[in-house]
Coordinates of C-alpha atoms in Angstrom, one line a residue:
Chain A
M538 CA -57.9 47.4 11.6
S539 CA -60.4 50.0 12.6
T540 CA -63.6 48.8 14.2
A541 CA -65.6 50.9 11.8
V542 CA -64.5 48.9 8.8
L543 CA -65.7 45.6 10.0
K544 CA -68.5 46.2 12.4
G545 CA -71.3 46.9 10.0
S546 CA -74.9 47.2 10.9
R547 CA -76.4 43.8 10.0
G548 CA -76.0 41.5 13.0
M549 CA -77.3 38.1 12.6
N550 CA -77.0 35.9 9.5
S551 CA -79.0 32.7 9.7
A552 CA -76.6 30.7 7.5
V553 CA -73.7 31.7 9.7
L554 CA -75.7 30.8 12.8
R555 CA -76.7 27.4 11.4
T556 CA -73.0 26.7 10.6
E557 CA -71.9 27.7 14.1
I558 CA -74.5 25.4 15.7
R559 CA -73.3 22.6 13.5
L560 CA -69.7 23.3 14.4
F561 CA -70.5 23.5 18.1
R562 CA -72.1 20.0 17.9
R563 CA -68.7 18.7 16.6
E564 CA -66.9 19.8 19.8
P565 CA -67.3 16.9 22.3
G566 CA -65.3 18.8 24.9
A567 CA -67.5 21.9 24.8
L568 CA -70.7 19.7 24.7
F569 CA -69.6 17.8 27.8
W570 CA -68.3 20.7 29.9
I571 CA -71.2 23.1 29.1
L572 CA -74.2 20.8 28.7
L573 CA -73.5 17.6 30.7
F574 CA -70.9 18.4 33.4
P575 CA -73.0 20.7 35.6
T576 CA -75.8 18.1 35.7
L577 CA -73.3 15.3 36.3
L578 CA -71.9 17.2 39.2
L579 CA -75.4 17.6 40.6
V580 CA -76.0 13.8 40.2
I581 CA -72.8 13.0 42.0
L582 CA -73.6 15.4 44.9
G583 CA -77.2 14.1 45.0
S584 CA -75.8 10.6 45.4
I585 CA -74.3 11.4 48.7
P586 CA -77.1 10.4 51.2
S587 CA -76.4 13.2 53.8
F588 CA -76.8 15.8 51.0
R589 CA -80.4 14.8 50.7
D590 CA -81.2 15.6 54.4
P591 CA -82.6 19.0 55.4
E592 CA -79.9 21.2 57.1
A593 CA -80.7 23.8 59.8
D594 CA -77.8 25.9 58.5
L595 CA -79.5 26.1 55.1
G596 CA -82.8 27.2 56.6
G597 CA -84.2 23.7 56.3
L598 CA -83.1 23.2 52.7
R599 CA -81.1 20.2 51.6
T600 CA -77.5 20.5 50.3
I601 CA -78.8 19.2 46.9
D602 CA -81.4 22.1 46.8
V603 CA -78.7 24.8 47.1
Y604 CA -76.5 23.1 44.6
V605 CA -79.0 23.3 41.8
P606 CA -78.5 27.1 41.2
V607 CA -74.7 26.4 41.4
A608 CA -75.0 23.8 38.7
V609 CA -77.1 26.2 36.6
L610 CA -74.5 28.9 36.9
L611 CA -71.6 26.4 36.2
G612 CA -72.8 25.8 32.7
L613 CA -73.2 29.5 32.1
I614 CA -69.7 30.2 33.4
V615 CA -68.0 27.4 31.4
G616 CA -69.8 28.4 28.2
G617 CA -69.4 32.2 28.6
L618 CA -66.0 32.5 30.2
Q619 CA -64.1 29.5 28.9
A620 CA -65.5 28.1 25.7
M621 CA -66.7 31.3 23.9
P622 CA -63.5 33.4 24.3
Q623 CA -61.4 30.5 23.2
T624 CA -63.4 30.0 20.0
L625 CA -63.7 33.7 19.2
T626 CA -60.1 34.4 19.9
G627 CA -59.2 31.5 17.7
Y628 CA -61.4 32.9 14.9
R629 CA -59.6 36.2 15.1
E630 CA -56.2 34.6 15.4
R631 CA -56.7 32.4 12.4
G632 CA -58.1 35.1 10.2
I633 CA -61.6 33.6 10.0
L634 CA -63.1 37.0 11.0
R635 CA -61.0 38.7 8.3
R636 CA -62.1 36.3 5.7
M637 CA -65.7 37.0 6.6
A638 CA -64.9 40.7 6.3
T639 CA -64.2 40.3 2.6
T640 CA -67.8 39.0 2.0
P641 CA -71.0 41.0 1.9
V642 CA -71.7 39.6 5.4
R643 CA -69.7 41.3 8.2
P644 CA -67.7 39.4 10.8
S645 CA -70.1 40.8 13.4
A646 CA -72.4 38.0 12.1
L647 CA -69.9 35.5 13.5
L648 CA -69.8 37.3 16.8
A649 CA -73.6 37.3 17.1
A650 CA -73.8 33.7 16.1
Q651 CA -71.2 32.7 18.7
M652 CA -73.1 34.6 21.4
T653 CA -76.3 32.9 20.4
V654 CA -74.7 29.4 20.3
F655 CA -73.0 29.7 23.7
G656 CA -76.0 31.5 25.3
G657 CA -78.3 28.9 24.0
A658 CA -76.1 26.1 25.2
A659 CA -75.8 27.7 28.7
L660 CA -79.6 28.0 28.9
T661 CA -80.0 24.4 27.7
S662 CA -77.5 23.3 30.4
A663 CA -79.5 25.2 33.0
L664 CA -82.8 23.7 32.0
L665 CA -81.2 20.2 32.1
A666 CA -79.9 20.8 35.6
L667 CA -83.3 22.0 36.8
A668 CA -85.1 19.0 35.2
V669 CA -82.7 16.4 36.6
G670 CA -82.8 18.1 40.0
R671 CA -86.6 17.9 39.9
L672 CA -86.9 14.3 38.5
A673 CA -84.0 12.6 40.3
F674 CA -83.7 14.5 43.6
D675 CA -87.1 16.0 44.0
V676 CA -85.7 19.6 44.0
R677 CA -88.7 21.9 43.8
L678 CA -88.9 23.8 40.5
P679 CA -88.6 27.6 40.9
E680 CA -91.8 29.0 42.5
Q681 CA -91.5 32.2 40.6
P682 CA -90.8 30.9 37.1
A683 CA -90.9 34.4 35.4
G684 CA -88.5 35.9 38.0
Y685 CA -86.3 32.8 37.7
L686 CA -86.2 33.1 33.9
L687 CA -85.4 36.8 34.1
A688 CA -82.5 36.1 36.5
L689 CA -81.3 33.3 34.3
V690 CA -81.4 35.4 31.1
L691 CA -79.5 38.2 32.9
A692 CA -77.0 35.7 34.2
V693 CA -76.4 34.4 30.6
L694 CA -76.0 37.9 29.3
V695 CA -73.5 38.9 32.0
S696 CA -71.4 35.7 31.4
L697 CA -71.4 36.4 27.7
A698 CA -70.4 40.0 28.3
L699 CA -67.6 38.9 30.6
G700 CA -66.5 36.4 28.0
A701 CA -66.5 39.1 25.4
V702 CA -64.2 41.2 27.6
V703 CA -61.9 38.2 28.1
C704 CA -61.8 37.9 24.3
A705 CA -61.3 41.6 23.8
L706 CA -58.3 41.7 26.2
S707 CA -56.6 38.5 24.9
R708 CA -54.5 38.6 21.8
T709 CA -54.1 34.9 21.5
T710 CA -56.1 31.8 22.3
K711 CA -53.5 30.9 24.9
I712 CA -53.9 34.2 26.7
A713 CA -57.7 33.8 26.4
G714 CA -57.4 30.4 28.0
A715 CA -55.3 31.7 30.9
V716 CA -57.4 34.8 31.5
G717 CA -60.6 32.6 31.2
S718 CA -59.3 30.2 33.9
A719 CA -58.1 33.1 36.1
V720 CA -61.6 34.5 36.1
F721 CA -63.3 31.1 36.2
F722 CA -62.4 30.2 39.7
P723 CA -63.4 33.5 41.4
A724 CA -66.6 33.4 39.3
M725 CA -67.3 29.8 40.5
F726 CA -66.5 30.8 44.1
C727 CA -69.1 33.6 43.9
A728 CA -71.6 31.3 42.3
G729 CA -71.2 29.1 45.4
L730 CA -69.4 26.0 44.1
W731 CA -67.3 25.7 47.3
A732 CA -69.7 27.2 49.7
P733 CA -73.2 28.1 48.6
V734 CA -74.0 31.8 49.2
Q735 CA -76.4 31.0 52.0
T736 CA -73.6 29.4 54.0
M737 CA -71.1 32.3 53.6
P738 CA -70.4 34.7 56.5
D739 CA -72.5 37.8 56.2
V740 CA -69.8 40.2 55.2
L741 CA -68.5 37.8 52.5
A742 CA -72.0 37.1 51.3
R743 CA -72.6 40.8 50.9
I744 CA -69.4 41.4 48.9
V745 CA -70.1 38.3 46.8
G746 CA -73.6 39.7 46.2
Y747 CA -72.1 42.6 44.3
T748 CA -70.2 40.3 41.9
P749 CA -72.0 39.2 38.7
F750 CA -72.3 35.6 39.6
G751 CA -72.9 36.2 43.3
A752 CA -75.8 38.4 42.4
A753 CA -77.0 35.8 39.9
A754 CA -76.9 33.1 42.5
E755 CA -78.8 35.1 45.0
A756 CA -81.4 36.2 42.4
L757 CA -81.9 32.5 41.4
N758 CA -82.2 31.4 45.0
R759 CA -84.9 34.0 45.8
A760 CA -86.9 33.3 42.6
A761 CA -86.6 29.6 43.4
A762 CA -88.0 30.2 46.9
G763 CA -90.9 32.2 45.4
D764 CA -89.7 35.7 46.3
W765 CA -89.2 38.7 44.0
I766 CA -85.5 38.6 42.9
G767 CA -84.9 42.0 44.4
W768 CA -83.9 45.3 42.8
T769 CA -80.4 45.1 44.3
H770 CA -79.6 41.8 42.6
L771 CA -81.3 42.9 39.4
G772 CA -79.5 46.2 39.4
V773 CA -76.1 44.5 40.0
L774 CA -76.7 42.1 37.1
V775 CA -77.8 44.8 34.7
A776 CA -75.0 47.2 35.8
W777 CA -72.4 44.5 35.2
T778 CA -73.9 43.5 31.8
V779 CA -73.9 47.2 30.6
L780 CA -70.4 47.9 32.0
L781 CA -68.8 44.7 30.6
T782 CA -70.6 45.0 27.2
A783 CA -69.4 48.6 26.9
G784 CA -65.8 47.5 27.8
A785 CA -65.9 44.7 25.3
A786 CA -67.2 46.9 22.5
R787 CA -64.5 49.4 23.3
W788 CA -61.6 47.1 23.5
F789 CA -62.6 44.4 21.0
R790 CA -60.2 44.1 18.0
W791 CA -61.4 42.4 14.9
E792 CA -57.8 41.6 14.0
Chain B
M944 CA -61.2 66.1 -13.9
C945 CA -61.3 64.6 -17.3
A946 CA -59.5 67.2 -19.4
H947 CA -58.1 64.6 -21.8
P948 CA -60.6 62.4 -23.7
A949 CA -57.9 59.7 -23.6
S950 CA -57.7 59.7 -19.8
R951 CA -61.4 59.5 -19.6
D952 CA -61.4 56.4 -21.8
A953 CA -58.8 54.9 -19.6
D954 CA -60.8 55.6 -16.5
A955 CA -63.9 54.0 -18.0
M956 CA -62.0 50.8 -18.4
S957 CA -60.3 50.7 -15.0
V958 CA -62.0 48.4 -12.5
I959 CA -59.5 49.3 -9.8
E960 CA -58.0 52.7 -9.3
V961 CA -55.5 53.5 -6.6
S962 CA -54.1 57.0 -6.4
E963 CA -51.6 58.5 -3.9
L964 CA -52.5 55.8 -1.4
R965 CA -50.8 56.3 2.0
K966 CA -51.0 54.1 5.1
S967 CA -48.8 54.3 8.2
Y968 CA -48.5 52.1 11.3
G969 CA -47.3 53.7 14.4
G970 CA -45.9 56.6 12.4
R971 CA -44.0 54.3 10.0
P972 CA -45.2 54.7 6.5
V973 CA -45.9 51.3 5.0
V974 CA -47.6 52.5 1.8
D975 CA -46.2 55.9 0.8
G976 CA -48.0 57.3 -2.3
V977 CA -48.9 54.3 -4.4
S978 CA -50.9 54.8 -7.6
F979 CA -52.0 52.4 -10.3
A980 CA -55.0 51.5 -12.3
V981 CA -56.1 47.9 -13.2
Q982 CA -57.9 47.5 -16.5
E983 CA -60.9 45.2 -16.9
G984 CA -59.8 41.7 -17.9
E985 CA -56.1 41.9 -17.2
I986 CA -53.9 40.0 -14.8
F987 CA -52.3 42.8 -12.9
G988 CA -49.3 41.9 -10.7
V989 CA -48.2 43.6 -7.5
L990 CA -44.6 42.5 -7.0
G991 CA -42.2 43.4 -4.3
P992 CA -39.9 42.2 -1.5
N993 CA -41.4 41.2 1.8
G994 CA -42.6 44.1 3.8
A995 CA -42.8 46.4 0.8
G996 CA -46.4 47.3 1.4
K997 CA -48.0 44.9 -1.1
T998 CA -50.5 43.3 1.2
T999 CA -51.5 46.6 2.9
T1000 CA -52.1 48.1 -0.6
V1001 CA -54.5 45.3 -1.6
E1002 CA -56.1 45.3 1.8
C1003 CA -57.1 48.9 1.1
V1004 CA -58.6 47.7 -2.2
E1005 CA -60.5 44.9 -0.4
G1006 CA -61.9 47.4 2.1
L1007 CA -60.1 45.7 5.0
R1008 CA -58.1 48.8 5.9
V1009 CA -58.9 52.5 5.9
P1010 CA -56.3 54.5 4.0
D1011 CA -54.7 57.4 5.8
A1012 CA -54.7 59.4 2.6
G1013 CA -55.4 58.9 -1.1
R1014 CA -58.2 57.4 -3.1
V1015 CA -59.2 53.8 -3.8
R1016 CA -62.0 52.9 -6.2
V1017 CA -63.3 49.5 -7.2
T1018 CA -65.6 49.6 -10.1
G1019 CA -66.1 53.3 -9.1
L1020 CA -67.0 52.4 -5.5
D1021 CA -65.3 53.3 -2.3
P1022 CA -64.3 50.0 -0.6
I1023 CA -64.9 51.5 2.9
A1024 CA -68.1 53.5 2.3
D1025 CA -69.6 51.0 -0.1
H1026 CA -68.2 47.9 1.5
E1027 CA -71.1 45.6 0.8
K1028 CA -71.4 46.6 -2.9
V1029 CA -67.6 46.2 -3.3
A1030 CA -67.7 42.8 -1.6
R1031 CA -70.3 41.7 -4.2
V1032 CA -68.0 42.4 -7.2
L1033 CA -64.6 41.6 -5.6
G1034 CA -63.6 38.2 -4.4
A1035 CA -60.6 37.9 -2.1
Q1036 CA -58.2 35.2 -1.3
L1037 CA -56.2 36.4 1.8
Q1038 CA -52.7 35.6 2.9
Q1039 CA -52.7 33.6 6.1
S1040 CA -56.3 33.2 6.7
E1041 CA -58.0 29.9 7.6
L1042 CA -61.5 28.5 8.1
Q1043 CA -63.1 26.8 11.0
A1044 CA -61.1 23.6 11.5
K1045 CA -64.2 21.3 11.5
L1046 CA -66.0 22.9 8.6
T1047 CA -66.2 20.6 5.6
V1048 CA -65.4 21.8 2.1
R1049 CA -69.0 21.4 1.1
E1050 CA -70.3 23.4 4.1
A1051 CA -67.8 26.2 3.4
L1052 CA -68.9 26.4 -0.2
E1053 CA -72.6 26.4 0.7
L1054 CA -72.1 29.0 3.5
Y1055 CA -70.1 31.4 1.3
A1056 CA -72.5 31.0 -1.6
S1057 CA -75.3 32.0 0.8
F1058 CA -73.7 35.4 1.3
H1059 CA -74.3 36.4 -2.3
A1060 CA -77.5 37.2 -4.2
R1061 CA -76.4 35.4 -7.4
P1062 CA -73.7 32.9 -6.4
A1063 CA -72.0 30.6 -8.8
D1064 CA -73.1 27.0 -8.6
W1065 CA -70.5 25.5 -6.2
R1066 CA -70.6 22.0 -7.8
P1067 CA -69.0 22.8 -11.1
L1068 CA -66.7 25.2 -9.3
A1069 CA -65.6 22.4 -7.0
E1070 CA -65.2 20.2 -10.0
R1071 CA -63.0 22.7 -11.8
L1072 CA -60.8 23.1 -8.7
G1073 CA -60.5 19.4 -8.1
L1074 CA -62.3 19.5 -4.8
T1075 CA -65.1 17.1 -5.7
G1076 CA -63.5 14.2 -4.0
R1077 CA -62.9 16.3 -0.8
L1078 CA -66.4 17.7 -0.2
T1079 CA -66.9 15.9 3.1
T1080 CA -63.4 16.5 4.3
R1081 CA -62.9 19.0 7.2
F1082 CA -60.8 22.0 6.6
A1083 CA -58.1 21.0 9.0
K1084 CA -57.6 17.7 7.2
L1085 CA -56.9 19.3 3.8
S1086 CA -53.5 19.6 2.3
G1087 CA -51.9 23.0 1.6
G1088 CA -52.8 22.9 -2.1
Q1089 CA -56.4 21.8 -1.3
K1090 CA -56.8 24.6 1.1
Q1091 CA -55.6 27.1 -1.4
R1092 CA -57.9 25.7 -4.1
L1093 CA -60.8 26.0 -1.6
F1094 CA -59.9 29.6 -0.9
I1095 CA -59.9 30.3 -4.7
A1096 CA -63.3 28.7 -4.9
L1097 CA -64.6 30.9 -2.0
A1098 CA -63.2 34.0 -3.8
L1099 CA -65.0 33.0 -7.0
I1100 CA -68.3 31.8 -5.5
G1101 CA -70.0 35.2 -5.6
N1102 CA -69.3 35.4 -9.4
P1103 CA -67.1 38.4 -8.9
R1104 CA -65.8 40.7 -11.6
I1105 CA -62.4 41.0 -9.8
V1106 CA -60.5 38.6 -7.7
V1107 CA -57.6 39.5 -5.5
L1108 CA -55.1 36.7 -4.9
D1109 CA -52.5 37.4 -2.3
E1110 CA -49.4 35.1 -2.2
L1111 CA -51.5 32.4 -3.6
T1112 CA -48.8 29.9 -4.4
T1113 CA -46.5 30.4 -1.4
G1114 CA -45.9 27.1 0.3
L1115 CA -47.1 25.0 -2.7
D1116 CA -45.0 22.4 -4.3
P1117 CA -43.9 23.2 -7.9
R1118 CA -46.5 20.9 -9.4
A1119 CA -49.3 22.5 -7.4
R1120 CA -48.0 25.9 -8.3
R1121 CA -48.1 25.2 -12.0
D1122 CA -51.6 23.9 -11.7
T1123 CA -52.6 27.0 -9.9
W1124 CA -51.2 29.2 -12.7
D1125 CA -53.3 27.3 -15.2
L1126 CA -56.2 28.0 -13.0
I1127 CA -55.5 31.7 -12.8
E1128 CA -55.3 31.9 -16.6
D1129 CA -58.5 30.0 -16.8
I1130 CA -60.2 32.5 -14.4
R1131 CA -59.1 35.4 -16.6
A1132 CA -60.3 33.6 -19.7
N1133 CA -63.7 33.7 -18.1
G1134 CA -63.6 37.5 -18.0
V1135 CA -62.6 38.0 -14.4
T1136 CA -59.9 40.7 -13.7
V1137 CA -57.1 39.3 -11.5
L1138 CA -55.1 41.4 -9.0
L1139 CA -52.2 39.1 -8.1
V1140 CA -49.8 39.8 -5.2
T1141 CA -46.7 37.8 -5.4
H1142 CA -43.0 37.7 -4.7
F1143 CA -42.3 34.9 -7.2
M1144 CA -40.8 36.4 -10.3
E1145 CA -41.5 33.4 -12.5
E1146 CA -45.1 33.6 -11.5
A1147 CA -45.4 37.3 -12.3
Q1148 CA -43.5 36.9 -15.6
R1149 CA -45.6 34.0 -16.7
L1150 CA -49.1 35.3 -15.7
C1151 CA -49.2 39.1 -15.5
D1152 CA -50.1 41.5 -18.3
R1153 CA -48.7 44.4 -16.3
I1154 CA -46.8 44.6 -13.1
A1155 CA -46.4 47.3 -10.4
V1156 CA -43.1 46.7 -8.6
I1157 CA -43.6 48.0 -5.1
D1158 CA -40.6 48.7 -2.9
K1159 CA -40.6 50.6 0.4
G1160 CA -44.2 51.6 0.0
R1161 CA -43.8 53.2 -3.4
V1162 CA -44.3 52.1 -7.0
A1163 CA -40.7 51.6 -8.3
A1164 CA -41.9 50.7 -11.8
L1165 CA -45.1 49.9 -13.6
D1166 CA -44.8 48.1 -17.0
T1167 CA -45.4 44.8 -18.8
P1168 CA -43.0 42.0 -17.7
A1169 CA -41.0 42.4 -21.0
G1170 CA -40.9 46.2 -20.5
L1171 CA -39.5 45.8 -17.0
I1172 CA -36.8 43.4 -18.3
R1173 CA -35.9 45.8 -21.1
R1174 CA -35.4 48.6 -18.7
S1175 CA -32.7 46.8 -16.7
A1176 CA -29.2 47.5 -17.8
G1177 CA -27.3 44.7 -19.5
A1178 CA -30.5 42.7 -20.1
T1179 CA -28.9 40.3 -22.5
V1180 CA -25.6 38.5 -22.0
I1181 CA -23.6 36.9 -24.9
S1182 CA -20.6 34.7 -24.2
F1183 CA -18.4 32.6 -26.5
T1184 CA -14.9 31.4 -27.2
P1185 CA -13.8 32.9 -30.5
S1186 CA -11.7 30.7 -32.9
A1187 CA -9.3 33.7 -33.3
P1188 CA -8.5 36.7 -31.1
L1189 CA -10.9 39.7 -31.4
D1190 CA -9.9 43.3 -31.5
D1191 CA -11.3 45.2 -28.5
A1192 CA -11.9 48.2 -30.7
D1193 CA -14.3 46.1 -32.8
L1194 CA -16.1 45.0 -29.7
D1195 CA -16.4 48.5 -28.2
A1196 CA -18.0 49.7 -31.4
L1197 CA -20.9 47.3 -30.9
P1198 CA -24.3 49.0 -30.4
A1199 CA -25.9 49.1 -27.0
L1200 CA -23.0 47.5 -25.4
A1201 CA -22.9 47.6 -21.6
S1202 CA -19.8 45.7 -20.7
V1203 CA -17.0 43.5 -22.1
E1204 CA -15.0 40.9 -20.3
H1205 CA -12.2 38.5 -21.3
H1206 CA -11.5 35.5 -19.3
D1207 CA -9.4 32.5 -20.3
G1208 CA -10.0 33.3 -24.0
R1209 CA -13.7 33.5 -23.4
V1210 CA -15.5 36.8 -24.3
T1211 CA -18.6 37.9 -22.3
L1212 CA -20.6 40.8 -23.5
S1213 CA -23.7 42.3 -22.0
G1214 CA -26.1 44.5 -23.9
T1215 CA -29.4 44.1 -25.7
D1216 CA -30.9 42.1 -28.6
E1217 CA -29.3 44.6 -30.9
T1218 CA -25.8 43.8 -29.5
V1219 CA -26.5 40.1 -30.2
S1220 CA -27.2 40.6 -33.8
A1221 CA -24.4 43.0 -34.3
V1222 CA -21.8 40.7 -32.7
L1223 CA -23.0 37.8 -34.9
T1224 CA -22.6 40.0 -38.0
L1225 CA -19.2 41.0 -36.8
L1226 CA -18.0 37.5 -36.3
A1227 CA -19.3 36.4 -39.7
R1228 CA -17.5 39.3 -41.3
L1229 CA -14.2 38.4 -39.7
H1230 CA -14.8 34.6 -40.4
I1231 CA -14.4 33.9 -36.7
T1232 CA -16.3 31.0 -35.3
A1233 CA -18.0 31.4 -31.9
H1234 CA -17.5 28.2 -29.9
Q1235 CA -19.9 27.4 -27.1
L1236 CA -22.0 30.4 -27.9
R1237 CA -24.5 31.2 -25.1
V1238 CA -27.1 34.0 -25.1
T1239 CA -28.9 34.4 -21.9
E1240 CA -31.8 36.8 -21.5
A1241 CA -32.1 38.8 -18.3
T1242 CA -35.1 37.5 -16.3
L1243 CA -37.6 39.5 -14.4
D1244 CA -35.5 38.5 -11.4
D1245 CA -32.6 40.6 -12.7
A1246 CA -34.9 43.5 -13.5
F1247 CA -36.5 43.3 -10.1
L1248 CA -33.2 43.3 -8.3
D1249 CA -32.1 46.2 -10.5
L1250 CA -35.3 48.2 -9.7
T1251 CA -35.3 47.6 -6.0
K1252 CA -31.6 48.3 -5.8
E1253 CA -32.1 51.7 -7.4
A1254 CA -34.9 52.5 -5.0
A1255 CA -32.7 51.6 -2.1
A1256 CA -29.9 54.0 -3.2

């Protein structure tokens, strides 16, 4: 099916969005992994006493402090890279997009709704991690809230764009699951799940800084510390978002 | 364009016009010059073997595919350029298409109703389709028949002038199939034009006013079911055991006779209705009794096999 047939101009449809939100709430797996798991991980790490002591290696920060941005990114990555491509590929595979194409509303409405649902869920997850970090472990809230929010929104966009590429390149939900997982681990590494970016060797940290989630992690760290997020990180995030969105738009098949 | 007043009148009544439609996939023509026109209020069948190009043809009508060549008009509109307008007058039930697994019947009806400016009230629609008791059931938990009935409801919810039903009864048990047929007749009785894609002969014969037999991407024949049956050679078969031997010369003289066979004293003739009456007259004249007389009509099945065989040759 040609893209021109189905794309259409009208993006969002509020009834479709409401339906997709309702359906998302019926997925206990997605709710747990996107919304709760990152914060749960933070709580587990924060329960280890030594993680609450300042470390010289981390410039006087505590381990729990550097894991807050990791938890924030974790929700984004699970939502954008694993949950969304699975759902969208399934919608394509089972002809749900096609059925939508026979109505006056275009299937692009479903795509837009999916992006909104998973983007919103990822943001909610991030805010929950920040709130729990602050309340339970006394992690300081970002000192530059505007810069932090900007970095967060860009990180959500880049994860959705990457998820859209996964969806565009995967013909079936099985492939989408495999590709999603294959990208998931490098993404989590870059976000700093195994070793926060601050603790990585210089060369590695520089390379990681050019990946979408490495740049996001650094941008979030700087904004949290009260610094301007930096044109390099901002540029890297924007470049990846533009590049991945263009790729997804080019390769995405409605059928 | 309208040189003949008659053709202009025919155009005015056509709600779907397909002319010289062509569509290839990877260089292989799937639809290769299909033309037909569907009149307002009729049940028009698109019949053909699997892979004949039926679904691709109706997908061009629904605006799901862009034709390579040819012209498709739905109530005078181009399904690609005027997609939104066409989607308002044409409801579609697709082959192999599902809904979100956890969407309930009621939510699906309300959602699809919201896509239309003047939707049908979904409550009586659900009632008519026997879905009232299933409104809170999730799609994945519905039976095959219930899913099909929901798809019909979704196709009708925008109050369309035309519905396209693609392989609607495939996978249904005979009872559910017959219920669905009643429903289709009911839809037409409400003034909706029906474009029905099927490979069930019985279904086409029972429901359709006219049928386009599609084979290898072309229209092999376009006629009423009775007309299609009449076209096939040896449409009527008469067999009996005569009380006294019959003269072959007498039999050969029968009108419209296609073949004669003798087997164990039983005579089998094939021909038309005319042959039947002539053979009965002949027997009466010769005072011969026809024991175990059987007259079998050719079915659309026979006509179909005949038509698609010709096209293959």
